[in-house]
PDB file of N, CA and C in Angstrom:
ATOM      1  N   UNK T   1     -19.949   8.842 -11.238  1.00 66.00           N
ATOM      2  CA  UNK T   1     -21.294   8.480 -10.885  1.00 66.00           C
ATOM      3  C   UNK T   1     -21.346   7.939  -9.442  1.00 66.00           C
ATOM      4  N   UNK T   2     -20.355   7.100  -9.093  1.00 65.00           N
ATOM      5  CA  UNK T   2     -20.320   6.555  -7.738  1.00 65.00           C
ATOM      6  C   UNK T   2     -20.122   7.669  -6.725  1.00 65.00           C
ATOM      7  N   UNK T   3     -19.238   8.626  -7.055  1.00 64.00           N
ATOM      8  CA  UNK T   3     -18.973   9.727  -6.130  1.00 64.00           C
ATOM      9  C   UNK T   3     -20.212  10.588  -5.910  1.00 64.00           C
ATOM     10  N   UNK T   4     -21.090  10.660  -6.904  1.00 71.00           N
ATOM     11  CA  UNK T   4     -22.319  11.435  -6.745  1.00 71.00           C
ATOM     12  C   UNK T   4     -23.302  10.727  -5.819  1.00 71.00           C
ATOM     13  N   UNK T   5     -23.284   9.406  -5.834  1.00 74.00           N
ATOM     14  CA  UNK T   5     -24.223   8.631  -5.033  1.00 74.00           C
ATOM     15  C   UNK T   5     -23.711   8.322  -3.636  1.00 74.00           C
ATOM     16  N   UNK T   6     -22.421   8.475  -3.427  1.00 72.00           N
ATOM     17  CA  UNK T   6     -21.829   8.156  -2.126  1.00 72.00           C
ATOM     18  C   UNK T   6     -20.990   9.334  -1.637  1.00 72.00           C
ATOM     19  N   UNK T   7     -20.515   9.216  -0.433  1.00 80.00           N
ATOM     20  CA  UNK T   7     -19.645  10.229   0.154  1.00 80.00           C
ATOM     21  C   UNK T   7     -18.283  10.191  -0.545  1.00 80.00           C
ATOM     22  N   UNK T   8     -17.852  11.322  -1.102  1.00 79.00           N
ATOM     23  CA  UNK T   8     -16.595  11.390  -1.852  1.00 79.00           C
ATOM     24  C   UNK T   8     -15.393  11.036  -0.977  1.00 79.00           C
ATOM     25  N   UNK T   9     -15.405  11.467   0.264  1.00 85.00           N
ATOM     26  CA  UNK T   9     -14.288  11.162   1.165  1.00 85.00           C
ATOM     27  C   UNK T   9     -14.196   9.667   1.436  1.00 85.00           C
ATOM     28  N   UNK T  10     -15.329   9.030   1.616  1.00 85.00           N
ATOM     29  CA  UNK T  10     -15.341   7.581   1.844  1.00 85.00           C
ATOM     30  C   UNK T  10     -14.829   6.849   0.605  1.00 85.00           C
ATOM     31  N   UNK T  11     -15.252   7.294  -0.554  1.00 84.00           N
ATOM     32  CA  UNK T  11     -14.799   6.668  -1.797  1.00 84.00           C
ATOM     33  C   UNK T  11     -13.285   6.845  -1.952  1.00 84.00           C
ATOM     34  N   UNK T  12     -12.761   8.016  -1.617  1.00 87.00           N
ATOM     35  CA  UNK T  12     -11.327   8.273  -1.690  1.00 87.00           C
ATOM     36  C   UNK T  12     -10.566   7.364  -0.730  1.00 87.00           C
ATOM     37  N   UNK T  13     -11.109   7.169   0.473  1.00 88.00           N
ATOM     38  CA  UNK T  13     -10.476   6.285   1.454  1.00 88.00           C
ATOM     39  C   UNK T  13     -10.430   4.852   0.926  1.00 88.00           C
ATOM     40  N   UNK T  14     -11.487   4.415   0.310  1.00 89.00           N
ATOM     41  CA  UNK T  14     -11.539   3.063  -0.260  1.00 89.00           C
ATOM     42  C   UNK T  14     -10.512   2.928  -1.379  1.00 89.00           C
ATOM     43  N   UNK T  15     -10.420   3.934  -2.230  1.00 90.00           N
ATOM     44  CA  UNK T  15      -9.450   3.901  -3.332  1.00 90.00           C
ATOM     45  C   UNK T  15      -8.015   3.864  -2.804  1.00 90.00           C
ATOM     46  N   UNK T  16      -7.732   4.655  -1.769  1.00 92.00           N
ATOM     47  CA  UNK T  16      -6.385   4.662  -1.183  1.00 92.00           C
ATOM     48  C   UNK T  16      -6.054   3.312  -0.541  1.00 92.00           C
ATOM     49  N   UNK T  17      -7.029   2.699   0.106  1.00 93.00           N
ATOM     50  CA  UNK T  17      -6.814   1.383   0.711  1.00 93.00           C
ATOM     51  C   UNK T  17      -6.532   0.345  -0.373  1.00 93.00           C
ATOM     52  N   UNK T  18      -7.273   0.397  -1.464  1.00 95.00           N
ATOM     53  CA  UNK T  18      -7.057  -0.549  -2.573  1.00 95.00           C
ATOM     54  C   UNK T  18      -5.677  -0.332  -3.186  1.00 95.00           C
ATOM     55  N   UNK T  19      -5.283   0.922  -3.337  1.00 95.00           N
ATOM     56  CA  UNK T  19      -3.964   1.239  -3.876  1.00 95.00           C
ATOM     57  C   UNK T  19      -2.876   0.675  -2.969  1.00 95.00           C
ATOM     58  N   UNK T  20      -3.039   0.844  -1.679  1.00 93.00           N
ATOM     59  CA  UNK T  20      -2.089   0.313  -0.715  1.00 93.00           C
ATOM     60  C   UNK T  20      -2.021  -1.209  -0.785  1.00 93.00           C
ATOM     61  N   UNK T  21      -3.176  -1.855  -0.876  1.00 95.00           N
ATOM     62  CA  UNK T  21      -3.222  -3.317  -0.972  1.00 95.00           C
ATOM     63  C   UNK T  21      -2.482  -3.810  -2.211  1.00 95.00           C
ATOM     64  N   UNK T  22      -2.675  -3.122  -3.328  1.00 96.00           N
ATOM     65  CA  UNK T  22      -2.005  -3.511  -4.574  1.00 96.00           C
ATOM     66  C   UNK T  22      -0.501  -3.316  -4.441  1.00 96.00           C
ATOM     67  N   UNK T  23      -0.083  -2.206  -3.845  1.00 95.00           N
ATOM     68  CA  UNK T  23       1.356  -1.972  -3.662  1.00 95.00           C
ATOM     69  C   UNK T  23       1.988  -3.065  -2.808  1.00 95.00           C
ATOM     70  N   UNK T  24       1.322  -3.456  -1.762  1.00 93.00           N
ATOM     71  CA  UNK T  24       1.850  -4.516  -0.898  1.00 93.00           C
ATOM     72  C   UNK T  24       1.929  -5.828  -1.673  1.00 93.00           C
ATOM     73  N   UNK T  25       0.893  -6.151  -2.416  1.00 95.00           N
ATOM     74  CA  UNK T  25       0.896  -7.369  -3.229  1.00 95.00           C
ATOM     75  C   UNK T  25       2.064  -7.360  -4.212  1.00 95.00           C
ATOM     76  N   UNK T  26       2.243  -6.247  -4.919  1.00 96.00           N
ATOM     77  CA  UNK T  26       3.330  -6.173  -5.898  1.00 96.00           C
ATOM     78  C   UNK T  26       4.703  -6.179  -5.233  1.00 96.00           C
ATOM     79  N   UNK T  27       4.820  -5.542  -4.075  1.00 93.00           N
ATOM     80  CA  UNK T  27       6.098  -5.549  -3.357  1.00 93.00           C
ATOM     81  C   UNK T  27       6.454  -6.972  -2.929  1.00 93.00           C
ATOM     82  N   UNK T  28       5.485  -7.696  -2.406  1.00 93.00           N
ATOM     83  CA  UNK T  28       5.741  -9.073  -1.986  1.00 93.00           C
ATOM     84  C   UNK T  28       6.018  -9.987  -3.175  1.00 93.00           C
ATOM     85  N   UNK T  29       5.401  -9.686  -4.299  1.00 94.00           N
ATOM     86  CA  UNK T  29       5.637 -10.518  -5.485  1.00 94.00           C
ATOM     87  C   UNK T  29       7.047 -10.338  -6.035  1.00 94.00           C
ATOM     88  N   UNK T  30       7.747  -9.305  -5.590  1.00 91.00           N
ATOM     89  CA  UNK T  30       9.139  -9.082  -6.005  1.00 91.00           C
ATOM     90  C   UNK T  30      10.040 -10.217  -5.502  1.00 91.00           C
ATOM     91  N   UNK T  31       9.652 -10.868  -4.403  1.00 91.00           N
ATOM     92  CA  UNK T  31      10.461 -11.950  -3.853  1.00 91.00           C
ATOM     93  C   UNK T  31      10.358 -13.226  -4.681  1.00 91.00           C
ATOM     94  N   UNK T  32       9.312 -13.358  -5.421  1.00 90.00           N
ATOM     95  CA  UNK T  32       9.140 -14.483  -6.350  1.00 90.00           C
ATOM     96  C   UNK T  32       9.192 -13.866  -7.744  1.00 90.00           C
ATOM     97  N   UNK T  33       8.723 -14.568  -8.703  1.00 91.00           N
ATOM     98  CA  UNK T  33       8.684 -13.982 -10.032  1.00 91.00           C
ATOM     99  C   UNK T  33       7.384 -13.192 -10.166  1.00 91.00           C
ATOM    100  N   UNK T  34       7.522 -11.874 -10.301  1.00 94.00           N
ATOM    101  CA  UNK T  34       6.354 -11.010 -10.411  1.00 94.00           C
ATOM    102  C   UNK T  34       5.583 -11.380 -11.680  1.00 94.00           C
ATOM    103  N   UNK T  35       4.273 -11.567 -11.562  1.00 95.00           N
ATOM    104  CA  UNK T  35       3.490 -11.974 -12.740  1.00 95.00           C
ATOM    105  C   UNK T  35       3.443 -10.882 -13.802  1.00 95.00           C
ATOM    106  N   UNK T  36       3.298 -11.297 -15.047  1.00 96.00           N
ATOM    107  CA  UNK T  36       3.095 -10.343 -16.125  1.00 96.00           C
ATOM    108  C   UNK T  36       1.708  -9.735 -15.956  1.00 96.00           C
ATOM    109  N   UNK T  37       1.564  -8.533 -16.433  1.00 97.00           N
ATOM    110  CA  UNK T  37       0.292  -7.833 -16.318  1.00 97.00           C
ATOM    111  C   UNK T  37      -0.845  -8.658 -16.922  1.00 97.00           C
ATOM    112  N   UNK T  38      -0.580  -9.286 -18.030  1.00 97.00           N
ATOM    113  CA  UNK T  38      -1.613 -10.066 -18.725  1.00 97.00           C
ATOM    114  C   UNK T  38      -2.050 -11.295 -17.934  1.00 97.00           C
ATOM    115  N   UNK T  39      -1.256 -11.721 -16.964  1.00 97.00           N
ATOM    116  CA  UNK T  39      -1.600 -12.885 -16.147  1.00 97.00           C
ATOM    117  C   UNK T  39      -2.391 -12.515 -14.894  1.00 97.00           C
ATOM    118  N   UNK T  40      -2.573 -11.230 -14.650  1.00 97.00           N
ATOM    119  CA  UNK T  40      -3.320 -10.786 -13.480  1.00 97.00           C
ATOM    120  C   UNK T  40      -4.817 -10.886 -13.737  1.00 97.00           C
ATOM    121  N   UNK T  41      -5.570 -10.988 -12.659  1.00 96.00           N
ATOM    122  CA  UNK T  41      -7.024 -10.989 -12.726  1.00 96.00           C
ATOM    123  C   UNK T  41      -7.498  -9.702 -13.410  1.00 96.00           C
ATOM    124  N   UNK T  42      -8.514  -9.783 -14.271  1.00 97.00           N
ATOM    125  CA  UNK T  42      -8.990  -8.581 -14.966  1.00 97.00           C
ATOM    126  C   UNK T  42      -9.385  -7.431 -14.036  1.00 97.00           C
ATOM    127  N   UNK T  43      -9.955  -7.739 -12.875  1.00 96.00           N
ATOM    128  CA  UNK T  43     -10.312  -6.694 -11.919  1.00 96.00           C
ATOM    129  C   UNK T  43      -9.063  -5.992 -11.404  1.00 96.00           C
ATOM    130  N   UNK T  44      -8.026  -6.758 -11.116  1.00 97.00           N
ATOM    131  CA  UNK T  44      -6.763  -6.186 -10.652  1.00 97.00           C
ATOM    132  C   UNK T  44      -6.129  -5.348 -11.758  1.00 97.00           C
ATOM    133  N   UNK T  45      -6.187  -5.811 -12.992  1.00 97.00           N
ATOM    134  CA  UNK T  45      -5.656  -5.042 -14.120  1.00 97.00           C
ATOM    135  C   UNK T  45      -6.340  -3.670 -14.215  1.00 97.00           C
ATOM    136  N   UNK T  46      -7.656  -3.673 -14.095  1.00 97.00           N
ATOM    137  CA  UNK T  46      -8.414  -2.418 -14.169  1.00 97.00           C
ATOM    138  C   UNK T  46      -8.050  -1.491 -13.018  1.00 97.00           C
ATOM    139  N   UNK T  47      -7.965  -2.035 -11.816  1.00 97.00           N
ATOM    140  CA  UNK T  47      -7.608  -1.222 -10.655  1.00 97.00           C
ATOM    141  C   UNK T  47      -6.220  -0.611 -10.824  1.00 97.00           C
ATOM    142  N   UNK T  48      -5.285  -1.364 -11.340  1.00 97.00           N
ATOM    143  CA  UNK T  48      -3.929  -0.853 -11.562  1.00 97.00           C
ATOM    144  C   UNK T  48      -3.959   0.291 -12.568  1.00 97.00           C
ATOM    145  N   UNK T  49      -4.686   0.119 -13.654  1.00 97.00           N
ATOM    146  CA  UNK T  49      -4.787   1.177 -14.671  1.00 97.00           C
ATOM    147  C   UNK T  49      -5.393   2.451 -14.087  1.00 97.00           C
ATOM    148  N   UNK T  50      -6.452   2.289 -13.297  1.00 96.00           N
ATOM    149  CA  UNK T  50      -7.151   3.447 -12.733  1.00 96.00           C
ATOM    150  C   UNK T  50      -6.323   4.126 -11.645  1.00 96.00           C
ATOM    151  N   UNK T  51      -5.728   3.339 -10.754  1.00 96.00           N
ATOM    152  CA  UNK T  51      -5.046   3.893  -9.590  1.00 96.00           C
ATOM    153  C   UNK T  51      -3.598   4.306  -9.842  1.00 96.00           C
ATOM    154  N   UNK T  52      -2.931   3.648 -10.800  1.00 97.00           N
ATOM    155  CA  UNK T  52      -1.510   3.912 -11.034  1.00 97.00           C
ATOM    156  C   UNK T  52      -1.197   4.411 -12.441  1.00 97.00           C
ATOM    157  N   UNK T  53      -2.092   4.205 -13.358  1.00 96.00           N
ATOM    158  CA  UNK T  53      -1.840   4.576 -14.748  1.00 96.00           C
ATOM    159  C   UNK T  53      -1.294   3.419 -15.558  1.00 96.00           C
ATOM    160  N   UNK T  54      -0.184   2.859 -15.077  1.00 97.00           N
ATOM    161  CA  UNK T  54       0.428   1.730 -15.770  1.00 97.00           C
ATOM    162  C   UNK T  54       0.928   0.693 -14.759  1.00 97.00           C
ATOM    163  N   UNK T  55       1.106  -0.520 -15.232  1.00 97.00           N
ATOM    164  CA  UNK T  55       1.656  -1.594 -14.398  1.00 97.00           C
ATOM    165  C   UNK T  55       3.096  -1.266 -14.023  1.00 97.00           C
ATOM    166  N   UNK T  56       3.822  -0.686 -14.964  1.00 97.00           N
ATOM    167  CA  UNK T  56       5.214  -0.319 -14.701  1.00 97.00           C
ATOM    168  C   UNK T  56       5.298   0.689 -13.553  1.00 97.00           C
ATOM    169  N   UNK T  57       4.403   1.679 -13.562  1.00 97.00           N
ATOM    170  CA  UNK T  57       4.384   2.683 -12.486  1.00 97.00           C
ATOM    171  C   UNK T  57       4.015   2.032 -11.153  1.00 97.00           C
ATOM    172  N   UNK T  58       3.043   1.138 -11.166  1.00 96.00           N
ATOM    173  CA  UNK T  58       2.632   0.446  -9.940  1.00 96.00           C
ATOM    174  C   UNK T  58       3.793  -0.366  -9.372  1.00 96.00           C
ATOM    175  N   UNK T  59       4.512  -1.060 -10.240  1.00 96.00           N
ATOM    176  CA  UNK T  59       5.659  -1.858  -9.788  1.00 96.00           C
ATOM    177  C   UNK T  59       6.770  -0.966  -9.255  1.00 96.00           C
ATOM    178  N   UNK T  60       7.010   0.155  -9.912  1.00 95.00           N
ATOM    179  CA  UNK T  60       8.046   1.084  -9.458  1.00 95.00           C
ATOM    180  C   UNK T  60       7.726   1.626  -8.072  1.00 95.00           C
ATOM    181  N   UNK T  61       6.495   2.070  -7.862  1.00 94.00           N
ATOM    182  CA  UNK T  61       6.104   2.585  -6.551  1.00 94.00           C
ATOM    183  C   UNK T  61       6.148   1.498  -5.484  1.00 94.00           C
ATOM    184  N   UNK T  62       5.775   0.290  -5.857  1.00 94.00           N
ATOM    185  CA  UNK T  62       5.825  -0.832  -4.908  1.00 94.00           C
ATOM    186  C   UNK T  62       7.257  -1.165  -4.529  1.00 94.00           C
ATOM    187  N   UNK T  63       8.153  -1.146  -5.501  1.00 93.00           N
ATOM    188  CA  UNK T  63       9.568  -1.409  -5.225  1.00 93.00           C
ATOM    189  C   UNK T  63      10.158  -0.324  -4.327  1.00 93.00           C
ATOM    190  N   UNK T  64       9.782   0.927  -4.592  1.00 91.00           N
ATOM    191  CA  UNK T  64      10.272   2.021  -3.754  1.00 91.00           C
ATOM    192  C   UNK T  64       9.789   1.851  -2.313  1.00 91.00           C
ATOM    193  N   UNK T  65       8.530   1.445  -2.150  1.00 87.00           N
ATOM    194  CA  UNK T  65       7.994   1.201  -0.820  1.00 87.00           C
ATOM    195  C   UNK T  65       8.775   0.078  -0.133  1.00 87.00           C
ATOM    196  N   UNK T  66       9.025  -0.993  -0.873  1.00 87.00           N
ATOM    197  CA  UNK T  66       9.750  -2.134  -0.328  1.00 87.00           C
ATOM    198  C   UNK T  66      11.161  -1.735   0.092  1.00 87.00           C
ATOM    199  N   UNK T  67      11.863  -1.003  -0.751  1.00 85.00           N
ATOM    200  CA  UNK T  67      13.229  -0.602  -0.431  1.00 85.00           C
ATOM    201  C   UNK T  67      13.279   0.391   0.722  1.00 85.00           C
ATOM    202  N   UNK T  68      12.219   1.166   0.927  1.00 80.00           N
ATOM    203  CA  UNK T  68      12.206   2.123   2.034  1.00 80.00           C
ATOM    204  C   UNK T  68      12.217   1.401   3.384  1.00 80.00           C
ATOM    205  N   UNK T  69      11.812   0.135   3.390  1.00 77.00           N
ATOM    206  CA  UNK T  69      11.831  -0.627   4.640  1.00 77.00           C
ATOM    207  C   UNK T  69      13.249  -0.867   5.141  1.00 77.00           C
ATOM    208  N   UNK T  70      14.219  -0.766   4.250  1.00 78.00           N
ATOM    209  CA  UNK T  70      15.613  -0.924   4.641  1.00 78.00           C
ATOM    210  C   UNK T  70      16.216   0.339   5.223  1.00 78.00           C
ATOM    211  N   UNK T  71      15.491   1.443   5.160  1.00 76.00           N
ATOM    212  CA  UNK T  71      15.962   2.720   5.692  1.00 76.00           C
ATOM    213  C   UNK T  71      15.582   2.788   7.170  1.00 76.00           C
ATOM    214  N   UNK T  72      16.526   2.456   8.031  1.00 78.00           N
ATOM    215  CA  UNK T  72      16.256   2.380   9.465  1.00 78.00           C
ATOM    216  C   UNK T  72      15.830   3.719  10.060  1.00 78.00           C
ATOM    217  N   UNK T  73      16.378   4.804   9.554  1.00 81.00           N
ATOM    218  CA  UNK T  73      15.985   6.121  10.069  1.00 81.00           C
ATOM    219  C   UNK T  73      14.529   6.407   9.714  1.00 81.00           C
ATOM    220  N   UNK T  74      14.133   6.026   8.505  1.00 74.00           N
ATOM    221  CA  UNK T  74      12.739   6.196   8.089  1.00 74.00           C
ATOM    222  C   UNK T  74      11.814   5.391   9.004  1.00 74.00           C
ATOM    223  N   UNK T  75      12.172   4.163   9.286  1.00 74.00           N
ATOM    224  CA  UNK T  75      11.365   3.326  10.176  1.00 74.00           C
ATOM    225  C   UNK T  75      11.297   3.905  11.585  1.00 74.00           C
ATOM    226  N   UNK T  76      12.424   4.422  12.068  1.00 77.00           N
ATOM    227  CA  UNK T  76      12.454   5.026  13.406  1.00 77.00           C
ATOM    228  C   UNK T  76      11.559   6.264  13.456  1.00 77.00           C
ATOM    229  N   UNK T  77      11.594   7.066  12.398  1.00 79.00           N
ATOM    230  CA  UNK T  77      10.747   8.260  12.342  1.00 79.00           C
ATOM    231  C   UNK T  77       9.270   7.882  12.344  1.00 79.00           C
ATOM    232  N   UNK T  78       8.915   6.866  11.578  1.00 75.00           N
ATOM    233  CA  UNK T  78       7.525   6.412  11.518  1.00 75.00           C
ATOM    234  C   UNK T  78       7.082   5.901  12.889  1.00 75.00           C
ATOM    235  N   UNK T  79       7.938   5.134  13.547  1.00 76.00           N
ATOM    236  CA  UNK T  79       7.599   4.611  14.877  1.00 76.00           C
ATOM    237  C   UNK T  79       7.409   5.750  15.878  1.00 76.00           C
ATOM    238  N   UNK T  80       8.273   6.750  15.831  1.00 77.00           N
ATOM    239  CA  UNK T  80       8.172   7.880  16.756  1.00 77.00           C
ATOM    240  C   UNK T  80       6.880   8.668  16.544  1.00 77.00           C
ATOM    241  N   UNK T  81       6.396   8.733  15.303  1.00 78.00           N
ATOM    242  CA  UNK T  81       5.192   9.495  14.983  1.00 78.00           C
ATOM    243  C   UNK T  81       3.909   8.712  15.233  1.00 78.00           C
ATOM    244  N   UNK T  82       4.019   7.421  15.500  1.00 79.00           N
ATOM    245  CA  UNK T  82       2.835   6.590  15.670  1.00 79.00           C
ATOM    246  C   UNK T  82       2.012   7.040  16.867  1.00 79.00           C
ATOM    247  N   UNK T  83       0.708   7.143  16.627  1.00 78.00           N
ATOM    248  CA  UNK T  83      -0.215   7.502  17.708  1.00 78.00           C
ATOM    249  C   UNK T  83      -0.731   6.248  18.405  1.00 78.00           C
ATOM    250  N   UNK T  84      -0.295   5.110  17.932  1.00 81.00           N
ATOM    251  CA  UNK T  84      -0.742   3.822  18.472  1.00 81.00           C
ATOM    252  C   UNK T  84       0.472   3.083  19.018  1.00 81.00           C
ATOM    253  N   UNK T  85       0.303   2.429  20.147  1.00 81.00           N
ATOM    254  CA  UNK T  85       1.370   1.612  20.707  1.00 81.00           C
ATOM    255  C   UNK T  85       2.314   2.404  21.585  1.00 81.00           C
ATOM    256  N   UNK T  86       3.355   1.720  22.024  1.00 82.00           N
ATOM    257  CA  UNK T  86       4.382   2.302  22.882  1.00 82.00           C
ATOM    258  C   UNK T  86       5.703   2.221  22.132  1.00 82.00           C
ATOM    259  N   UNK T  87       6.349   3.361  21.981  1.00 82.00           N
ATOM    260  CA  UNK T  87       7.607   3.409  21.251  1.00 82.00           C
ATOM    261  C   UNK T  87       8.765   3.540  22.233  1.00 82.00           C
ATOM    262  N   UNK T  88       9.707   2.590  22.133  1.00 79.00           N
ATOM    263  CA  UNK T  88      10.923   2.661  22.937  1.00 79.00           C
ATOM    264  C   UNK T  88      12.080   2.965  22.001  1.00 79.00           C
ATOM    265  N   UNK T  89      13.289   2.904  22.504  1.00 76.00           N
ATOM    266  CA  UNK T  89      14.461   3.143  21.661  1.00 76.00           C
ATOM    267  C   UNK T  89      14.669   2.046  20.623  1.00 76.00           C
ATOM    268  N   UNK T  90      14.108   0.862  20.877  1.00 77.00           N
ATOM    269  CA  UNK T  90      14.379  -0.268  19.985  1.00 77.00           C
ATOM    270  C   UNK T  90      13.155  -0.861  19.316  1.00 77.00           C
ATOM    271  N   UNK T  91      11.944  -0.442  19.706  1.00 80.00           N
ATOM    272  CA  UNK T  91      10.764  -1.093  19.156  1.00 80.00           C
ATOM    273  C   UNK T  91       9.521  -0.233  19.282  1.00 80.00           C
ATOM    274  N   UNK T  92       8.567  -0.526  18.410  1.00 80.00           N
ATOM    275  CA  UNK T  92       7.213  -0.003  18.526  1.00 80.00           C
ATOM    276  C   UNK T  92       6.354  -1.201  18.883  1.00 80.00           C
ATOM    277  N   UNK T  93       5.781  -1.175  20.064  1.00 83.00           N
ATOM    278  CA  UNK T  93       4.982  -2.293  20.554  1.00 83.00           C
ATOM    279  C   UNK T  93       3.510  -1.931  20.389  1.00 83.00           C
ATOM    280  N   UNK T  94       2.792  -2.781  19.636  1.00 82.00           N
ATOM    281  CA  UNK T  94       1.381  -2.557  19.381  1.00 82.00           C
ATOM    282  C   UNK T  94       0.630  -3.832  19.712  1.00 82.00           C
ATOM    283  N   UNK T  95      -0.417  -3.705  20.515  1.00 83.00           N
ATOM    284  CA  UNK T  95      -1.240  -4.868  20.840  1.00 83.00           C
ATOM    285  C   UNK T  95      -1.952  -5.322  19.574  1.00 83.00           C
ATOM    286  N   UNK T  96      -2.119  -6.617  19.437  1.00 84.00           N
ATOM    287  CA  UNK T  96      -2.736  -7.204  18.249  1.00 84.00           C
ATOM    288  C   UNK T  96      -4.115  -6.598  17.976  1.00 84.00           C
ATOM    289  N   UNK T  97      -4.836  -6.218  18.996  1.00 82.00           N
ATOM    290  CA  UNK T  97      -6.174  -5.643  18.813  1.00 82.00           C
ATOM    291  C   UNK T  97      -6.130  -4.278  18.125  1.00 82.00           C
ATOM    292  N   UNK T  98      -4.971  -3.618  18.138  1.00 78.00           N
ATOM    293  CA  UNK T  98      -4.843  -2.300  17.518  1.00 78.00           C
ATOM    294  C   UNK T  98      -4.150  -2.362  16.164  1.00 78.00           C
ATOM    295  N   UNK T  99      -3.787  -3.540  15.702  1.00 70.00           N
ATOM    296  CA  UNK T  99      -3.015  -3.636  14.466  1.00 70.00           C
ATOM    297  C   UNK T  99      -3.758  -3.086  13.256  1.00 70.00           C
ATOM    298  N   UNK T 100      -5.093  -3.186  13.230  1.00 71.00           N
ATOM    299  CA  UNK T 100      -5.849  -2.642  12.103  1.00 71.00           C
ATOM    300  C   UNK T 100      -5.870  -1.119  12.101  1.00 71.00           C
ATOM    301  N   UNK T 101      -5.496  -0.505  13.198  1.00 72.00           N
ATOM    302  CA  UNK T 101      -5.496   0.946  13.295  1.00 72.00           C
ATOM    303  C   UNK T 101      -4.202   1.559  12.786  1.00 72.00           C
ATOM    304  N   UNK T 102      -3.177   0.756  12.547  1.00 67.00           N
ATOM    305  CA  UNK T 102      -1.924   1.263  12.029  1.00 67.00           C
ATOM    306  C   UNK T 102      -2.140   1.755  10.598  1.00 67.00           C
ATOM    307  N   UNK T 103      -1.529   2.862  10.262  1.00 59.00           N
ATOM    308  CA  UNK T 103      -1.648   3.397   8.907  1.00 59.00           C
ATOM    309  C   UNK T 103      -0.301   3.408   8.237  1.00 59.00           C
ATOM    310  N   UNK T 104      -0.331   3.403   6.923  1.00 51.00           N
ATOM    311  CA  UNK T 104       0.883   3.431   6.116  1.00 51.00           C
ATOM    312  C   UNK T 104       1.263   4.880   5.872  1.00 51.00           C
ATOM    313  N   UNK T 105       2.543   5.196   6.019  1.00 41.00           N
ATOM    314  CA  UNK T 105       3.026   6.558   5.765  1.00 41.00           C
ATOM    315  C   UNK T 105       3.563   6.646   4.375  1.00 41.00           C
TER     316      UNK T 105
END
């Protein structure tokens, strides 16, 4: 119903952003004790079910994302492909004003 009333591409972008936000939250929660699904806010529970299917799947994808940060070649490839900032042999330099323009690969 929402997709009929709004632009489908915009709705998809919003859903992808929410999915990314949840993955980051779950990845960061790995450093502490990750909450049980039943302890999450009901809105977050619904979003996880809709976007990931299950909490277990959401946690698995979040953990995979977190562990990929340890892959230096992956990080170097992402930096080289960035259309924002200046990439040197040792760093990707991005001005703070452009940080919202960075996208997740």
